[in-house]
CSV table of C-alpha atoms and ligand atoms in Angstrom, one decimal:
chain,number,residue,atom,x,y,z
A,64,MET,CA,-45.6,56.5,73.8
A,65,THR,CA,-44.7,56.7,77.6
A,66,GLN,CA,-41.8,58.5,78.5
A,67,TYR,CA,-39.7,55.8,80.4
A,68,VAL,CA,-37.5,56.4,83.5
A,69,LEU,CA,-34.2,55.1,81.9
A,70,MET,CA,-32.1,52.9,84.3
A,71,ASN,CA,-30.1,51.5,81.3
A,72,PRO,CA,-26.5,52.9,81.1
A,73,GLY,CA,-27.1,55.2,78.1
A,74,PRO,CA,-28.8,56.7,76.2
A,75,ILE,CA,-30.3,58.4,79.1
A,76,ASN,CA,-33.0,60.8,80.1
A,77,VAL,CA,-32.2,64.4,79.0
A,78,SER,CA,-33.4,67.7,80.0
A,79,ALA,CA,-36.2,69.3,77.7
A,80,ALA,CA,-33.7,72.0,76.6
A,81,VAL,CA,-31.3,69.2,75.3
A,82,ARG,CA,-33.9,67.6,73.3
A,83,ALA,CA,-35.4,70.9,72.1
A,84,ALA,CA,-31.9,71.7,70.6
A,85,LEU,CA,-32.6,69.3,68.0
A,86,ASN,CA,-35.2,71.8,66.6
A,87,LYS,CA,-32.7,74.5,65.7
A,88,GLU,CA,-32.1,75.7,62.2
A,89,ASP,CA,-31.1,73.0,59.4
A,90,LEU,CA,-27.6,73.7,58.7
A,91,CYS,CA,-24.9,72.9,56.1
A,92,HIS,CA,-21.9,71.3,57.7
A,93,ARG,CA,-19.6,73.5,55.4
A,94,GLU,CA,-21.0,77.0,56.5
A,95,SER,CA,-19.5,79.1,59.3
A,96,GLU,CA,-22.6,78.6,61.5
A,97,TYR,CA,-21.5,74.9,61.8
A,98,PHE,CA,-18.0,75.7,62.7
A,99,ASP,CA,-19.0,78.1,65.0
A,100,LEU,CA,-21.1,75.1,66.8
A,101,GLN,CA,-18.1,72.7,66.5
A,102,ASP,CA,-15.5,75.3,68.0
A,103,SER,CA,-18.0,76.0,70.8
A,104,VAL,CA,-18.8,72.1,71.5
A,105,ARG,CA,-14.7,71.7,71.5
A,106,ARG,CA,-14.0,74.6,73.7
A,107,LYS,CA,-16.8,73.7,76.0
A,108,LEU,CA,-15.3,70.1,76.4
A,109,LEU,CA,-12.0,71.6,77.6
A,110,ASP,CA,-13.6,74.0,79.9
A,111,ALA,CA,-16.2,71.6,81.4
A,112,PHE,CA,-13.4,69.1,82.2
A,113,GLN,CA,-10.8,72.0,83.2
A,114,LEU,CA,-8.3,71.4,80.6
A,115,ASP,CA,-5.8,73.8,79.4
A,116,LYS,CA,-6.2,74.5,75.2
A,117,LYS,CA,-2.2,74.6,75.3
A,118,ASP,CA,-1.9,71.1,76.4
A,119,HIS,CA,-5.2,69.3,75.4
A,120,ALA,CA,-7.6,69.3,72.5
A,121,ALA,CA,-11.2,67.7,72.1
A,122,VAL,CA,-11.6,65.7,68.9
A,123,LEU,CA,-15.3,64.8,67.8
A,124,VAL,CA,-16.3,61.8,66.1
A,125,THR,CA,-19.7,61.1,64.7
A,126,GLY,CA,-20.9,57.8,65.7
A,127,SER,CA,-21.6,55.6,68.8
A,128,GLY,CA,-19.2,55.4,71.8
A,129,THR,CA,-17.8,52.6,70.2
A,130,ALA,CA,-16.8,54.5,66.9
A,131,ALA,CA,-14.8,57.1,69.0
A,132,MET,CA,-13.3,54.0,71.0
A,133,GLU,CA,-12.3,52.4,67.7
A,134,ALA,CA,-10.9,55.6,66.4
A,135,ALA,CA,-8.8,56.1,69.6
A,136,PHE,CA,-7.5,52.6,69.7
A,137,SER,CA,-6.7,52.2,66.2
A,138,SER,CA,-5.1,55.6,65.7
A,139,CYS,CA,-2.6,55.8,68.8
A,140,ILE,CA,-0.1,52.9,67.7
A,141,SER,CA,2.5,52.4,65.2
A,142,PRO,CA,2.4,49.7,62.5
A,143,ALA,CA,5.1,48.0,64.7
A,144,GLY,CA,3.4,48.6,68.1
A,145,ARG,CA,2.0,46.1,70.7
A,146,MET,CA,-0.9,47.2,73.1
A,147,LEU,CA,-1.0,46.0,76.6
A,148,VAL,CA,-4.8,45.8,77.6
A,149,ILE,CA,-6.5,45.6,81.0
A,150,LYS,CA,-9.5,43.2,80.5
A,151,ASN,CA,-12.0,42.5,83.2
A,152,GLY,CA,-15.2,43.1,81.4
A,153,VAL,CA,-16.9,43.4,77.9
A,154,TYR,CA,-15.5,46.9,77.0
A,155,GLY,CA,-11.9,45.7,78.0
A,156,GLU,CA,-12.9,42.7,75.7
A,157,ARG,CA,-14.0,45.2,73.2
A,158,ILE,CA,-10.3,46.7,73.1
A,159,THR,CA,-9.1,43.6,72.4
A,160,LYS,CA,-11.5,42.9,69.2
A,161,ILE,CA,-10.8,46.5,68.0
A,162,CYS,CA,-6.8,45.3,68.1
A,163,ALA,CA,-7.9,42.1,66.2
A,164,ALA,CA,-9.8,44.0,63.8
A,165,HIS,CA,-6.9,46.3,62.7
A,166,GLY,CA,-4.1,43.8,63.1
A,167,ILE,CA,-2.6,45.2,66.1
A,168,PRO,CA,-0.9,42.7,68.4
A,169,CYS,CA,-2.0,42.9,72.2
A,170,ASP,CA,-1.5,41.1,75.2
A,171,CYS,CA,-3.9,41.2,78.4
A,172,ILE,CA,-3.8,41.5,82.0
A,173,GLU,CA,-6.9,39.7,82.7
A,174,ALA,CA,-9.0,39.8,85.8
A,175,GLY,CA,-12.2,38.3,86.9
A,176,TRP,CA,-15.2,40.4,85.8
A,177,THR,CA,-15.7,41.5,89.5
A,178,GLU,CA,-12.2,42.1,90.2
A,179,ARG,CA,-9.3,44.5,89.6
A,180,PRO,CA,-6.0,43.8,87.7
A,181,ASP,CA,-3.0,42.9,89.6
A,182,MET,CA,-1.1,46.1,89.5
A,183,ASP,CA,2.1,44.2,89.8
A,184,ALA,CA,1.6,42.2,87.0
A,185,VAL,CA,0.6,45.3,84.9
A,186,ARG,CA,4.0,47.1,86.1
A,187,SER,CA,6.3,44.3,85.5
A,188,LYS,CA,4.6,43.8,82.0
A,189,LEU,CA,5.3,47.4,81.1
A,190,LYS,CA,8.7,47.2,82.2
A,191,THR,CA,9.7,44.5,79.7
A,192,GLY,CA,9.7,47.6,77.0
A,193,LYS,CA,7.4,45.6,74.7
A,194,TYR,CA,4.3,47.9,74.6
A,195,GLU,CA,3.6,51.1,72.8
A,196,VAL,CA,0.3,51.7,74.4
A,197,LEU,CA,-1.4,50.6,77.7
A,198,ALA,CA,-5.2,50.7,77.4
A,199,ALA,CA,-7.8,50.4,79.9
A,200,VAL,CA,-11.6,50.9,80.7
A,201,HIS,CA,-12.2,53.3,83.5
A,202,HIS,CA,-15.9,52.3,84.5
A,203,GLU,CA,-16.5,48.6,83.4
A,204,THR,CA,-20.1,49.0,82.5
A,205,THR,CA,-20.4,45.3,82.4
A,206,THR,CA,-20.6,45.3,86.2
A,207,GLY,CA,-19.9,48.7,87.7
A,208,LEU,CA,-16.5,48.2,88.7
A,209,ILE,CA,-14.2,51.3,88.8
A,210,ASN,CA,-10.7,50.2,87.5
A,211,PRO,CA,-7.6,51.8,89.6
A,212,VAL,CA,-7.0,54.4,86.9
A,213,LYS,CA,-4.6,56.5,88.8
A,214,GLU,CA,-2.2,53.9,89.4
A,215,LEU,CA,-2.6,52.7,85.8
A,216,ALA,CA,-1.7,56.1,84.7
A,217,ILE,CA,1.2,56.2,87.3
A,218,ALA,CA,2.5,52.9,85.9
A,219,ALA,CA,2.2,53.9,82.3
A,220,ARG,CA,4.0,57.2,82.9
A,221,GLU,CA,7.1,55.4,85.1
A,222,ALA,CA,7.5,53.0,81.9
A,223,LYS,CA,7.1,56.0,79.5
A,224,VAL,CA,4.3,54.1,77.6
A,225,PRO,CA,1.1,56.3,76.5
A,226,PHE,CA,-1.9,55.6,78.3
A,227,VAL,CA,-5.2,55.5,76.4
A,228,LEU,CA,-8.3,55.3,78.6
A,229,ASP,CA,-12.3,54.2,77.7
A,230,THR,CA,-14.0,56.6,80.1
A,231,ILE,CA,-17.2,56.3,78.0
A,232,SER,CA,-19.3,55.6,80.9
A,233,GLY,CA,-17.0,57.0,83.6
A,234,LEU,CA,-16.9,60.6,82.2
A,235,ALA,CA,-18.8,63.3,84.4
A,236,GLY,CA,-19.9,60.6,86.5
A,237,GLU,CA,-16.7,59.8,88.6
A,238,GLU,CA,-13.5,61.6,89.6
A,239,LEU,CA,-11.1,61.4,87.0
A,240,GLU,CA,-7.5,63.0,86.8
A,241,LEU,CA,-7.2,64.5,83.1
A,242,GLY,CA,-4.6,66.7,83.3
A,243,ALA,CA,-1.0,66.2,83.0
A,244,ASN,CA,-0.9,63.2,85.1
A,245,GLY,CA,-4.0,61.7,83.4
A,246,PRO,CA,-4.4,59.7,80.5
A,247,ASP,CA,-3.0,60.7,77.1
A,248,MET,CA,-6.0,60.1,75.5
A,249,ALA,CA,-9.5,59.7,76.9
A,250,VAL,CA,-12.5,58.3,75.0
A,251,CYS,CA,-16.1,59.5,75.7
A,252,THR,CA,-19.5,59.8,74.7
A,253,ALA,CA,-22.1,62.5,74.6
A,254,ASN,CA,-25.3,60.1,75.6
A,255,LYS,CA,-24.1,59.1,79.2
A,256,CYS,CA,-23.0,61.0,82.0
A,257,VAL,CA,-22.7,64.2,80.0
A,258,GLN,CA,-26.2,64.0,79.3
A,259,GLY,CA,-26.5,64.6,75.6
A,260,LEU,CA,-27.9,62.5,72.7
A,261,PRO,CA,-26.5,59.4,71.1
A,262,GLY,CA,-24.5,60.0,67.8
A,263,VAL,CA,-21.6,61.7,68.7
A,264,GLY,CA,-18.3,60.7,70.6
A,265,PHE,CA,-15.4,62.6,71.6
A,266,ILE,CA,-11.7,62.3,72.5
A,267,LEU,CA,-9.9,64.6,75.1
A,268,ALA,CA,-6.2,64.1,74.2
A,269,LYS,CA,-2.8,65.5,75.2
A,270,ARG,CA,-1.5,67.4,72.1
A,271,SER,CA,1.8,65.7,72.4
A,272,MET,CA,0.0,62.3,71.9
A,273,LEU,CA,-2.0,63.9,68.9
A,274,ALA,CA,1.3,65.2,67.5
A,275,ARG,CA,2.8,61.4,68.0
A,276,MET,CA,-0.5,59.9,66.2
A,277,ALA,CA,-0.2,62.2,63.3
A,278,THR,CA,3.4,60.3,62.4
A,279,PHE,CA,1.4,56.9,62.2
A,280,PRO,CA,-0.1,55.7,58.8
A,281,PRO,CA,-4.0,55.7,59.0
A,282,ARG,CA,-5.3,52.2,59.6
A,283,THR,CA,-8.8,53.2,58.6
A,284,LEU,CA,-10.2,56.1,56.6
A,285,TYR,CA,-13.4,57.2,58.7
A,286,LEU,CA,-12.1,56.4,62.1
A,287,HIS,CA,-8.4,58.1,61.9
A,288,VAL,CA,-8.2,60.5,65.0
A,289,PRO,CA,-5.4,62.8,63.4
A,290,ASN,CA,-7.7,63.4,60.4
A,291,TYR,CA,-10.5,64.6,62.4
A,292,PHE,CA,-8.1,66.7,64.7
A,293,GLU,CA,-6.3,68.5,61.6
A,294,HIS,CA,-9.6,69.5,60.0
A,295,GLN,CA,-11.2,70.5,63.4
A,296,GLU,CA,-8.4,72.7,64.1
A,297,LYS,CA,-8.8,74.5,61.2
A,298,ARG,CA,-12.6,74.8,61.3
A,299,SER,CA,-13.3,71.9,58.7
A,300,THR,CA,-14.7,68.5,59.0
A,301,PRO,CA,-13.7,65.3,56.8
A,302,PHE,CA,-17.1,64.2,56.7
A,303,THR,CA,-20.6,64.9,57.7
A,304,PRO,CA,-21.2,65.4,61.4
A,305,ALA,CA,-24.5,64.8,63.3
A,306,VAL,CA,-25.0,68.2,63.1
A,307,GLN,CA,-28.2,68.2,65.5
A,308,ILE,CA,-26.7,66.0,67.9
A,309,MET,CA,-23.9,68.5,68.0
A,310,TYR,CA,-26.5,71.2,68.7
A,311,ALA,CA,-27.5,69.2,71.8
A,312,LEU,CA,-24.3,68.4,72.9
A,313,ASP,CA,-23.6,72.0,72.9
A,314,VAL,CA,-26.6,72.4,75.4
A,315,ALA,CA,-25.8,69.5,77.4
A,316,LEU,CA,-22.2,71.2,78.1
A,317,ASP,CA,-23.7,74.4,79.2
A,318,GLU,CA,-25.7,72.5,81.6
A,319,LEU,CA,-22.9,70.3,82.8
A,320,MET,CA,-21.0,73.7,83.7
A,321,ALA,CA,-24.0,75.1,85.2
A,322,GLU,CA,-24.2,72.3,87.4
A,323,THR,CA,-20.5,71.9,87.5
A,324,LEU,CA,-18.4,68.7,87.3
A,325,ARG,CA,-18.4,68.3,91.1
A,326,GLY,CA,-22.3,68.8,91.3
A,327,ARG,CA,-23.0,66.3,88.7
A,328,ILE,CA,-20.6,63.7,90.4
A,329,ALA,CA,-22.2,64.3,93.8
A,330,ARG,CA,-25.7,64.0,92.3
A,331,TYR,CA,-25.1,60.8,91.0
A,332,LYS,CA,-23.1,59.4,94.1
A,333,MET,CA,-26.5,60.4,96.1
A,334,ALA,CA,-28.8,58.7,93.4
A,335,ALA,CA,-26.8,55.6,93.6
A,336,LYS,CA,-26.9,55.9,97.5
A,337,ILE,CA,-31.0,56.3,97.4
A,338,LEU,CA,-31.1,53.3,95.2
A,339,ARG,CA,-28.6,51.0,97.1
A,340,GLU,CA,-30.3,51.7,100.4
A,341,GLY,CA,-33.5,50.3,98.8
A,342,PHE,CA,-31.5,47.3,97.4
A,343,GLU,CA,-30.4,46.5,100.9
A,344,ARG,CA,-33.9,46.9,102.4
A,345,LEU,CA,-35.0,44.3,99.7
A,346,GLY,CA,-32.0,41.9,100.6
A,347,LEU,CA,-30.6,41.8,97.0
A,348,ALA,CA,-27.0,41.0,96.7
A,349,TYR,CA,-24.3,42.9,95.0
A,350,LEU,CA,-21.8,41.6,92.4
A,351,VAL,CA,-18.9,44.0,93.2
A,352,LYS,CA,-17.3,45.1,96.5
A,353,PRO,CA,-18.5,48.5,97.8
A,354,GLU,CA,-15.1,50.3,97.5
A,355,TRP,CA,-14.9,49.5,93.8
A,356,ARG,CA,-18.5,50.3,92.7
A,357,SER,CA,-19.1,53.1,90.4
A,358,ASN,CA,-21.6,56.1,91.3
A,359,THR,CA,-23.8,55.3,88.5
A,360,ILE,CA,-24.3,51.3,87.8
A,361,THR,CA,-25.3,48.6,90.3
A,362,THR,CA,-25.1,45.0,89.4
A,363,LEU,CA,-27.2,42.7,91.5
A,364,LYS,CA,-27.9,39.0,91.7
A,365,LEU,CA,-31.5,38.1,90.6
A,366,PRO,CA,-33.6,37.2,93.4
A,367,SER,CA,-34.1,33.4,93.4
A,368,GLY,CA,-37.0,32.1,91.5
A,369,ARG,CA,-37.2,35.3,89.2
A,370,THR,CA,-35.7,35.6,85.4
A,371,TYR,CA,-34.6,39.0,84.2
A,372,ASP,CA,-37.4,39.1,81.8
A,373,GLN,CA,-39.8,38.8,84.6
A,374,LEU,CA,-38.1,42.0,86.1
A,375,HIS,CA,-37.6,43.7,83.1
A,376,ASP,CA,-41.2,43.5,82.0
A,377,GLY,CA,-42.8,44.0,85.3
A,378,LEU,CA,-40.8,47.3,85.7
A,379,LYS,CA,-41.5,48.6,82.3
A,380,ALA,CA,-45.2,48.3,82.9
A,381,ARG,CA,-44.5,50.6,85.8
A,382,GLY,CA,-42.5,52.9,83.9
A,383,TYR,CA,-38.9,51.8,84.4
A,384,VAL,CA,-36.4,50.2,82.2
A,385,ILE,CA,-33.7,48.3,83.7
A,386,TYR,CA,-30.7,46.2,81.9
A,387,ALA,CA,-29.8,42.8,81.8
A,388,GLY,CA,-26.6,41.4,82.9
A,389,GLN,CA,-23.9,40.9,80.0
A,390,GLY,CA,-22.1,38.0,78.9
A,391,PRO,CA,-21.5,35.3,81.4
A,392,LEU,CA,-23.6,37.3,84.1
A,393,ALA,CA,-26.5,37.5,81.9
A,394,LYS,CA,-28.2,34.7,83.6
A,395,GLU,CA,-27.5,35.5,87.3
A,396,ALA,CA,-27.4,39.4,87.2
A,397,PHE,CA,-29.1,42.5,86.3
A,398,ARG,CA,-28.1,45.9,86.3
A,399,VAL,CA,-29.7,49.2,87.5
A,400,ALA,CA,-27.9,52.6,86.1
A,401,ASN,CA,-28.6,56.1,87.3
A,402,MET,CA,-27.2,58.1,84.6
A,403,GLY,CA,-28.8,61.1,83.2
A,404,LEU,CA,-31.9,63.3,84.6
A,405,ILE,CA,-33.9,61.1,86.9
A,406,SER,CA,-35.9,63.2,89.5
A,407,GLU,CA,-35.3,62.2,93.5
A,408,LYS,CA,-39.1,61.0,93.5
A,409,ASP,CA,-38.7,58.5,90.7
A,410,LEU,CA,-35.3,57.3,92.4
A,411,ARG,CA,-37.1,56.9,95.7
A,412,ALA,CA,-40.3,55.0,94.0
A,413,PHE,CA,-38.1,52.6,92.6
A,414,GLU,CA,-37.6,50.4,95.7
A,415,GLY,CA,-41.5,49.9,95.9
A,416,HIS,CA,-42.0,49.0,92.2
A,417,LEU,CA,-38.9,46.6,92.4
A,418,ARG,CA,-40.4,45.0,95.4
A,419,ALA,CA,-43.7,44.4,93.9
A,420,VAL,CA,-42.0,43.0,91.1
A,421,ILE,CA,-40.1,40.6,92.9
A,422,GLY,CA,-43.2,39.6,94.7
B,297,PLP,C1,-21.5,52.5,76.3
B,297,PLP,C2,-19.9,52.1,76.4
B,297,PLP,C3,-19.1,52.1,75.0
B,297,PLP,C4,-19.8,52.3,73.8
B,297,PLP,O1,-21.0,51.9,73.2
B,297,PLP,P1,-21.8,52.4,72.1
B,297,PLP,O2,-23.1,51.4,72.3
B,297,PLP,O3,-21.0,51.9,70.9
B,297,PLP,O4,-22.2,53.8,72.4
B,297,PLP,C5,-17.8,51.6,75.2
B,297,PLP,N1,-17.3,51.8,76.5
B,297,PLP,C6,-18.0,51.5,77.6
B,297,PLP,C7,-17.3,51.4,78.7
B,297,PLP,C8,-19.2,52.0,77.5
B,297,PLP,O5,-19.9,51.8,78.8
């Protein structure tokens, strides 16, 4: 099978070393060797994102990003609590679906899918004292729009409302304050900008938030964050983790630290710049304003007379996998992501292939 250049927003192209990690020894997850691996991954997550073990902890959850997301958002609120959700894309909407599935009442601050939320509306809602959690998505993968996370964190702190952030497609791709002034809980995954493989998500949480959540009754058996946290703190695991994916994440974190977080973000920024210069020469139109665009996803209007399937199939024949628009944007837009290990040569060659396919 051809090794495609993956320009979808995860799973991404990984290094040979990350892929080779899958071939390490078979391992029982109740032996000390597994707990050494689990401890190593949890420590490297704090180191890679410059967090202090005194104040923060990493919690690993086996499953796709949505498993970590559902764990975080269903575990962060008391039985009587109400959530305020920022909704300007598919993933903000997914938070509301998680609330619905778990019987958590929520209200939304809605914005158009290429717009940012009205911060005055957020602040005045938070001031009502009705909310126990503010929930938002850092990088709306739907469009490649970056939400105003810093302002949201300030608004939440001023209202003394915990802030829980889905940064699944943002972490290691965008600048993000994660320390004392950051979100109380950040939800992430191994197989986007962290450059690991799909199957493990993780949560970077303030210990104060983890202690607060431990007082709430579990809403689910598998996805209760305090259960994972308690077990992982004492070198245990409640269920069978994706052992091989954890091996790969351990290597991916070494690579991230070798590249440095700043270096990784700068590489993605440069990759997006290379691609966007090409899109401009091709006369393609963006959906998101330049100042709100992420470093890793570009949403473009489909050129007139071309369907997504034509672009996708033409590019796939040339070795590149692009991504469709989502929801209401499916018919009018397509997405090009630059997460993962993509060579500069492949990035630069993309313009010519896209030109040929557009015709
Ligand atoms: C990818 C993604 C998810 C999770 O998707 P999975 O398919 O479950 O891994 C959640 N939120 C955002 C913002 C994402 O980009």
